[in-house]
GROMACS .gro file of C-alpha atoms in nm:
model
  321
    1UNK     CA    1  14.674  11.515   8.006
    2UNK     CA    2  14.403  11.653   8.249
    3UNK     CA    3  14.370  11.560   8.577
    4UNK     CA    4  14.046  11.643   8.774
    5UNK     CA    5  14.105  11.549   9.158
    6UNK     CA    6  13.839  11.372   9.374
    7UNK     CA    7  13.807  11.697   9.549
    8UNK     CA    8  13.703  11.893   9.272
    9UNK     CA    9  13.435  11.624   9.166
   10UNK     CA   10  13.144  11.716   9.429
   11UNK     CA   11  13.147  12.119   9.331
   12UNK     CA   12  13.117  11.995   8.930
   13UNK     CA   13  12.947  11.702   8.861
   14UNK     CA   14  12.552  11.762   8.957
   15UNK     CA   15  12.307  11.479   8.959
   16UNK     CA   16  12.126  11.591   8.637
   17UNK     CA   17  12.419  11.577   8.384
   18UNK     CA   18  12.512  11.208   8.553
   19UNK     CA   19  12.178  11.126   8.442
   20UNK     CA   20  12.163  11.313   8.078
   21UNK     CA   21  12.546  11.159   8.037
   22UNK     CA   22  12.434  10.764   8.157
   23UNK     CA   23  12.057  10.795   7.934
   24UNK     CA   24  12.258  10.940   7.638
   25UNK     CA   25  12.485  10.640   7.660
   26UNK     CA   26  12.282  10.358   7.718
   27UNK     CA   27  12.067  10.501   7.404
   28UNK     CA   28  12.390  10.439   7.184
   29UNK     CA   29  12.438  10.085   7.315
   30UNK     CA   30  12.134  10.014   7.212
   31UNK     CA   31  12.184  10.154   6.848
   32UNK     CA   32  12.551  10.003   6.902
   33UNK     CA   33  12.703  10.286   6.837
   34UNK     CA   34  12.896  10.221   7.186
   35UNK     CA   35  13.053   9.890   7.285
   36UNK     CA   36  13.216   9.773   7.691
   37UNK     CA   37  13.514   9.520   7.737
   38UNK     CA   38  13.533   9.211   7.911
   39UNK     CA   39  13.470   9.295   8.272
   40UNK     CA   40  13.804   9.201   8.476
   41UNK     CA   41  13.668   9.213   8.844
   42UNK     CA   42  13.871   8.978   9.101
   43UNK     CA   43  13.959   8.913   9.457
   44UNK     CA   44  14.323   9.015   9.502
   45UNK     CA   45  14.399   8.777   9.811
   46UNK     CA   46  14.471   9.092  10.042
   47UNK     CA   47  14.264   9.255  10.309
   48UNK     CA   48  13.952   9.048  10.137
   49UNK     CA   49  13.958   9.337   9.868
   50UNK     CA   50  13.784   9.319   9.501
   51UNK     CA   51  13.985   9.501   9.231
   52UNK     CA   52  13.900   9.555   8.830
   53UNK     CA   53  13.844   9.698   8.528
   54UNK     CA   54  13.585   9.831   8.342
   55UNK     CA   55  13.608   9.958   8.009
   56UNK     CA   56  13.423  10.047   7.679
   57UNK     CA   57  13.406  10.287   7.345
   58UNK     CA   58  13.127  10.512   7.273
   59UNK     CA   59  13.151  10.599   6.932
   60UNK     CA   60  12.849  10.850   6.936
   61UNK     CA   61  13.046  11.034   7.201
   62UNK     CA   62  13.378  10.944   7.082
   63UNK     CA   63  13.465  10.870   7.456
   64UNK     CA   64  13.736  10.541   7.468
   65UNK     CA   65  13.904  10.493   7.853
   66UNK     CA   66  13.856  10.249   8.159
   67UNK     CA   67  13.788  10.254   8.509
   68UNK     CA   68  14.026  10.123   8.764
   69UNK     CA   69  13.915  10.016   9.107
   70UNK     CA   70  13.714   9.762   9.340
   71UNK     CA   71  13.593   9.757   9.699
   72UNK     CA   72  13.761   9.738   9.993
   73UNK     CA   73  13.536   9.643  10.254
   74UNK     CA   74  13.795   9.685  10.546
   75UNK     CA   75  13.861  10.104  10.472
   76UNK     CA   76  13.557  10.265  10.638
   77UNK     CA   77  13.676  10.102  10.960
   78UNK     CA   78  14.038  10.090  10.906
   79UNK     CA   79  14.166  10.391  10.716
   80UNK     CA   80  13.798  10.670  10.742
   81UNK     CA   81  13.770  10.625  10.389
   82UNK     CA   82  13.468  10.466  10.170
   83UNK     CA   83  13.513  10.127  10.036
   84UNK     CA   84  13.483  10.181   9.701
   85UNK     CA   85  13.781  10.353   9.554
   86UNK     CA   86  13.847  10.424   9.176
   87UNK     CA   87  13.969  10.617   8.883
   88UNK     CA   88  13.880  10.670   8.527
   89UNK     CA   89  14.136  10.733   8.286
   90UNK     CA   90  14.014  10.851   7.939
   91UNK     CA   91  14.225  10.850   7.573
   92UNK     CA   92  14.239  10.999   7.259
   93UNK     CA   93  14.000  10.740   7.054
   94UNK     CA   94  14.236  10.890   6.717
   95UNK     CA   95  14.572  10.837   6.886
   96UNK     CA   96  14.523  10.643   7.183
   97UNK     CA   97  14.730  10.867   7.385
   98UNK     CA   98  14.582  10.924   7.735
   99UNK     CA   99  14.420  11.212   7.779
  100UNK     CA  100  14.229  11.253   8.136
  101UNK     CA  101  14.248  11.135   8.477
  102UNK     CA  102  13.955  11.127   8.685
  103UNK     CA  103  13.854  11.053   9.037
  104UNK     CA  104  13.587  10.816   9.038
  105UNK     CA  105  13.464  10.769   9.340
  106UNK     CA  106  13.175  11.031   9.381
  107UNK     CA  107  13.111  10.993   9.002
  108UNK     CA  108  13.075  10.615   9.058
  109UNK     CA  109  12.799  10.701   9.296
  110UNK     CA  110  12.627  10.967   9.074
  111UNK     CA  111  12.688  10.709   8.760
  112UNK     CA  112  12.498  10.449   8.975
  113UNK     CA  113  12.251  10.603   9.118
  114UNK     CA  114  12.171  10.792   8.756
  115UNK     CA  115  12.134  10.447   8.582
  116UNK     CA  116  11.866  10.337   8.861
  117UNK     CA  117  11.710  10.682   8.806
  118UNK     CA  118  11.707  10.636   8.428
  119UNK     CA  119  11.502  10.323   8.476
  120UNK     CA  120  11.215  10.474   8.674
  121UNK     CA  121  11.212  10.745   8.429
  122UNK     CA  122  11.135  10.475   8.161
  123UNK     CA  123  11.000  10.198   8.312
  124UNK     CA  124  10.804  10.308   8.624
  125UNK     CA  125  10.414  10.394   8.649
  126UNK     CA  126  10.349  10.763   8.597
  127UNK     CA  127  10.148  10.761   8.932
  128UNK     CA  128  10.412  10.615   9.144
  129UNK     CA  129  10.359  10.782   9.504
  130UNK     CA  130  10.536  10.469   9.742
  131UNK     CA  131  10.959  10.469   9.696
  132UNK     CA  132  11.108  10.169   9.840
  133UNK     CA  133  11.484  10.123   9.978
  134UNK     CA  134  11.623   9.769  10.015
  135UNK     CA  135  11.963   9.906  10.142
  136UNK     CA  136  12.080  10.190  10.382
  137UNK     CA  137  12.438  10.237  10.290
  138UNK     CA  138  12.653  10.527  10.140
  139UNK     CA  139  12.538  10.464   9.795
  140UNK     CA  140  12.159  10.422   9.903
  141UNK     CA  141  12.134  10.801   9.998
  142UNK     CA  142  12.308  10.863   9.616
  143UNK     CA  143  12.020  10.663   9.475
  144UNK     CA  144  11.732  10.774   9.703
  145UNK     CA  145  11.796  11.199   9.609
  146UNK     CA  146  11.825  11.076   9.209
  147UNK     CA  147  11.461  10.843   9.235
  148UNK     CA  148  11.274  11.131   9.437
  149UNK     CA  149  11.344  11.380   9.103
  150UNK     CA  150  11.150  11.095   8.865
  151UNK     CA  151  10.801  11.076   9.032
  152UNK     CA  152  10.574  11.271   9.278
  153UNK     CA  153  10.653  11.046   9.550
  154UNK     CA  154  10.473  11.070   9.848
  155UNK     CA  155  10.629  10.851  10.059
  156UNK     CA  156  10.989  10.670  10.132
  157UNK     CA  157  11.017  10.276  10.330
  158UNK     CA  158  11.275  10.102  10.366
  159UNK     CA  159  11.432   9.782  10.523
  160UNK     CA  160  11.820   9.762  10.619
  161UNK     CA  161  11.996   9.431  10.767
  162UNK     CA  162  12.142   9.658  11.033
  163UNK     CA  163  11.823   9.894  11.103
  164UNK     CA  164  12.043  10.106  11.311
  165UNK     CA  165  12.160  10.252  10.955
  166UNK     CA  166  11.798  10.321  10.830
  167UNK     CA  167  11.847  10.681  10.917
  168UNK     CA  168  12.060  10.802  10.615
  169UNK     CA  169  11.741  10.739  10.424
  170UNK     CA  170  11.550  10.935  10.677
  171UNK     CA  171  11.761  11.182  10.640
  172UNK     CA  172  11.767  11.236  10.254
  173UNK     CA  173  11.358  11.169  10.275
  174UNK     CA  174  11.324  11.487  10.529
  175UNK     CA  175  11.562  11.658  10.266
  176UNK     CA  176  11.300  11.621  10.030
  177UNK     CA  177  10.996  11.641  10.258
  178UNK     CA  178  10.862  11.324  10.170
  179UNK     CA  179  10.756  11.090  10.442
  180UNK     CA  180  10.953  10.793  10.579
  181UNK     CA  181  10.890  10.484  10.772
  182UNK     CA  182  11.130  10.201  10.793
  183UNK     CA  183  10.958   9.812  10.709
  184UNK     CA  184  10.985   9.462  10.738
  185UNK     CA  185  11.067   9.305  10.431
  186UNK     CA  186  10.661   9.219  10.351
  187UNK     CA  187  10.592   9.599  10.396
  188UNK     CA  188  10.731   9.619  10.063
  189UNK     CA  189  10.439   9.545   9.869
  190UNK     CA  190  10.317   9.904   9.947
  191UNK     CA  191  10.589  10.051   9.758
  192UNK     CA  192  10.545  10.125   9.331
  193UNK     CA  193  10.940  10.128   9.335
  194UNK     CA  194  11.188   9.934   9.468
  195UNK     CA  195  11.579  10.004   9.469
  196UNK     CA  196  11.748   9.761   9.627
  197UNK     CA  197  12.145   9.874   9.705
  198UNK     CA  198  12.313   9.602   9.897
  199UNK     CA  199  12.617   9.367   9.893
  200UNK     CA  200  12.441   9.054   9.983
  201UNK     CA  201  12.546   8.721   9.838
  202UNK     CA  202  12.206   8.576   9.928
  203UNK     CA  203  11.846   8.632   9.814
  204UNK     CA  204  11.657   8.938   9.994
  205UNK     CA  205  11.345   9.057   9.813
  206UNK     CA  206  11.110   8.756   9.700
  207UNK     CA  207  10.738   8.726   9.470
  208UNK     CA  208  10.607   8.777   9.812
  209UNK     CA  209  10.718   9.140   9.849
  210UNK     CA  210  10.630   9.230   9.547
  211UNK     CA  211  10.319   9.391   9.451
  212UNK     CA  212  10.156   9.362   9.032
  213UNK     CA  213  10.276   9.701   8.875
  214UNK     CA  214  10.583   9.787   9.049
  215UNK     CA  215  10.918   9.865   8.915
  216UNK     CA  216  11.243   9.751   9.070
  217UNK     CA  217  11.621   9.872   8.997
  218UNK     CA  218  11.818   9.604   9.141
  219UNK     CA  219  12.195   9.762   9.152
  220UNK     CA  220  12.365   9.605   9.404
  221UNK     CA  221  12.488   9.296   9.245
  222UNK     CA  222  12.785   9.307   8.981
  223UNK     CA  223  13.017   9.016   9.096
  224UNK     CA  224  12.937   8.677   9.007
  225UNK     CA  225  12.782   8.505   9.325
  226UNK     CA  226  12.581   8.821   9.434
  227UNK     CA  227  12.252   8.828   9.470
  228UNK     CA  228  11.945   9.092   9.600
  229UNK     CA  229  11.622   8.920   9.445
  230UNK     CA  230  11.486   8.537   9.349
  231UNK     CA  231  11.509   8.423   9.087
  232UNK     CA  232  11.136   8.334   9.044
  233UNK     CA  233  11.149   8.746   9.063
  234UNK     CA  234  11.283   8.747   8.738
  235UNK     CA  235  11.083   8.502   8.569
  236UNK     CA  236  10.759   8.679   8.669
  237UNK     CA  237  10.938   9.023   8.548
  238UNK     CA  238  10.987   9.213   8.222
  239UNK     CA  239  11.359   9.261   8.243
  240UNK     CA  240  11.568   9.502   8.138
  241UNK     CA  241  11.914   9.589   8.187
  242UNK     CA  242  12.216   9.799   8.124
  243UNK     CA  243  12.408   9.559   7.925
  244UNK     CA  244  12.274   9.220   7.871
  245UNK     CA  245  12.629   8.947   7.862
  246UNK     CA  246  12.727   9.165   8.212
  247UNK     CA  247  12.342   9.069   8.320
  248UNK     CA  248  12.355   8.666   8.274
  249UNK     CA  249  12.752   8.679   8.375
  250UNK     CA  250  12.753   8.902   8.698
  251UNK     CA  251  12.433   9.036   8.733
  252UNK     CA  252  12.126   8.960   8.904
  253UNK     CA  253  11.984   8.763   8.612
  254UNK     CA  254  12.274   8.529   8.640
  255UNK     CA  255  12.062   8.302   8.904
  256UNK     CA  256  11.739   8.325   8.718
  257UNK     CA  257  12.022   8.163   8.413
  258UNK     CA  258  12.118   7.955   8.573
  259UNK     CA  259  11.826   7.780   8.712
  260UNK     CA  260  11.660   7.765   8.382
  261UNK     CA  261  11.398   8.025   8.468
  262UNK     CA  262  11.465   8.261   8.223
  263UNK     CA  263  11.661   8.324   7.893
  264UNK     CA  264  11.922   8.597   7.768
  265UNK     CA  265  11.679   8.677   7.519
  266UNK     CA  266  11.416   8.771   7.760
  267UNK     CA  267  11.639   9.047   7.877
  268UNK     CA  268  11.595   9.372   7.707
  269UNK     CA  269  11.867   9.677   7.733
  270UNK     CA  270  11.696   9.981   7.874
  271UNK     CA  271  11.850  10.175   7.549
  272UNK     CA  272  11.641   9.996   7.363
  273UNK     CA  273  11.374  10.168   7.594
  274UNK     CA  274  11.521  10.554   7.544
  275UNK     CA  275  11.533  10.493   7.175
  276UNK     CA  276  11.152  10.382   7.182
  277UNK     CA  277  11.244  10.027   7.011
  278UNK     CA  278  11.081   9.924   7.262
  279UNK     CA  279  10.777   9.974   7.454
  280UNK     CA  280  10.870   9.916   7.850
  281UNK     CA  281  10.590   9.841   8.028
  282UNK     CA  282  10.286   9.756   7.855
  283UNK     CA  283  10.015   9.766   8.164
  284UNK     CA  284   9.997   9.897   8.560
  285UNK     CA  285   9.997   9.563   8.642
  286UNK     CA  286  10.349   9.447   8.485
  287UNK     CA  287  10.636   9.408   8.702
  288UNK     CA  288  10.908   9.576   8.545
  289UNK     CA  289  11.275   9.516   8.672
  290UNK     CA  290  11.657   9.681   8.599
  291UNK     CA  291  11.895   9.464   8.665
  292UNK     CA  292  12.206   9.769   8.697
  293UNK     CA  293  12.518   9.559   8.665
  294UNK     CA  294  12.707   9.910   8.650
  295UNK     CA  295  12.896   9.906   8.258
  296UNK     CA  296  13.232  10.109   8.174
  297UNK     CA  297  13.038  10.300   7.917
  298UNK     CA  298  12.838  10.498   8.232
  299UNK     CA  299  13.178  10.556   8.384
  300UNK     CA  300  13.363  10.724   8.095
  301UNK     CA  301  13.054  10.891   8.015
  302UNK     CA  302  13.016  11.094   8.320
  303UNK     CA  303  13.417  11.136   8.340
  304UNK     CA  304  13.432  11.289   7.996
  305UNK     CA  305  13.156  11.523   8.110
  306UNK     CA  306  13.313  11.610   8.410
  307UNK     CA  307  13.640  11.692   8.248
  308UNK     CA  308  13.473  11.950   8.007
  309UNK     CA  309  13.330  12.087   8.366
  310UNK     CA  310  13.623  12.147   8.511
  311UNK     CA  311  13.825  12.263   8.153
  312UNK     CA  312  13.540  12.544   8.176
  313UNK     CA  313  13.538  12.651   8.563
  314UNK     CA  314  13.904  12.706   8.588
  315UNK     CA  315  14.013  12.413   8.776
  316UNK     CA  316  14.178  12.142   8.563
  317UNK     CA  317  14.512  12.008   8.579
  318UNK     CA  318  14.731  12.019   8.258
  319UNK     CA  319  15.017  11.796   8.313
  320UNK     CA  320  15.282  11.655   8.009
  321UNK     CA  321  15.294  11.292   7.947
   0.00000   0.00000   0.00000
């Protein structure tokens, strides 16, 4: 078995193979040539922590493995460490003896913000210049360096519950020499692309903030009960998504469900969108939106990448199971 620490991730895992690994597998879900289990995501009844699995088979890739892990909102303040911890483990798909061990918690950022990234590459207007941030936490800076690659943007708002924490974006928008200037919620309409990267359990971003043509990547909600956008957001939307049953079950789409506003059949997979099946968006003036539950698939993807990385630079771990 390999094992590739959490400290080696960061020096081998670069944002554009997260994004060749995530497109490349969301193109065989589409042609279902790659399948995810039943999501097991739960609160544990200890230090108010979520803990799960996630888990899939690519057979394009021939990738088969799970990711372990949750979020522990207590460890940033209690232990210096980020709430969201997790590993990947990866088998033989011919034996079904294990075969890697992965850190996951930088690649569960890159995997993230790649999928968001994919999105714009496929679904957003080709003269996108605005970039909007609903969110200003650890994974918002991940998703705000991977969206400034996919357009010419010429400027970066955002909005932040706490706008004390608005600087990281600042930050990553200087990086890039782009422009930023933090907004209230109905300076959004300016922007051409929305992420919004949050843990809220209640609706943010409504029609209102919305302007005709934009495209939003909502990837903050993946639990059932979690929610960035309105419904009514949805139904006035051409939706896509990583993996539709995780969409209507614990994504944002699950509120638009259940209020009868829209259908699982009016939600598209973005493969569908890579392998041109699809179309995307038809006019400037559609509003196209990702909902990113965040599938096993991306995480065993970017793991199996990173292990052939690290086999090549010297610095796996070969252990005997």
């Amino acid at each position: 078995m390999i094992i590739v620490p959490e400290r080696e991730i960061a020096d081998l895992m670069t944002r554009e193979a997260a994004f060749e690994a995530v497109e490349n597998v969301f193109a065989a879900m589409a042609a279902e040539q790659a399948y995810n289990f039943p999501v097991v995501r739960e609160a544990i009844g200890h230090v108010e922590a979520l803990y799960g699995f996630k888990g899939g088979f690519d057979r394009a890739g021939m990738t088969l493995g799970l990711k372990a892990g949750g979020y522990w909102p207590n460890n940033l303040e209690t232990q210096g460490i980020i709430n969201h911890q997790s590993t990947v483990f990866l088998f033989d798909p011919d034996t079904g003896r294990v075969s890697a061990m992965v850190g996951g918690n930088l690649l569960t950022a890159l995997r993230t913000a790649a999928a968001s990234s994919v999105s714009i590459k496929h679904l957003a207007r080709d003269d996108a210049k605005v970039m909007g941030m609903i969110g200003a936490g650890h994974q918002a800076t991940f998703q705000l360096r991977a969206a400034l690659e996919q357009r010419a943007f010429e400027k970066v708002i955002g909005w932040n519950l706490h706008p004390e924490m608005l600087g990281n974006l600042e930050k990553v928008a200087d990086e890039a020499g782009v422009p930023f200037e933090a907004v209230e919620l109905d300076g959004m309409t300016e922007a051409d692309v929305i992420i919004s990267i949050t843990s809220s359990f209640d609706e943010i971003l409504t029609t209102g903030h919305v302007s005709p043509g934009t495209h939003l990547a909502c990837m903050g909600t993946d639990t059932a009960g979690k929610q960035e956008v309105a419904p009514a957001l949805l139904s006035k939307s051409k939706v896509f998504t990583d993996e539709v049953a995780q969409s209507i079950s614990i994504g944002e789409a699950q509120h638009a469900i259940a209020a009868g506003l829209i259908r699982g059949e009016d939600i598209t997979q973005i493969g569908a969108v890579i392998n041109g099946a699809h179309p995307g968006r038809s006019s400037d003036e559609d509003v196209t939106l990702f909902d990113g539950t965040g599938v096993g698939l991306q995480d065993l993807a970017v793991a199996a990448s990173v292990v052939d990385l690290a086999v090549k630079s010297g610095v796996a771990i070969e252990v005997d199971v």
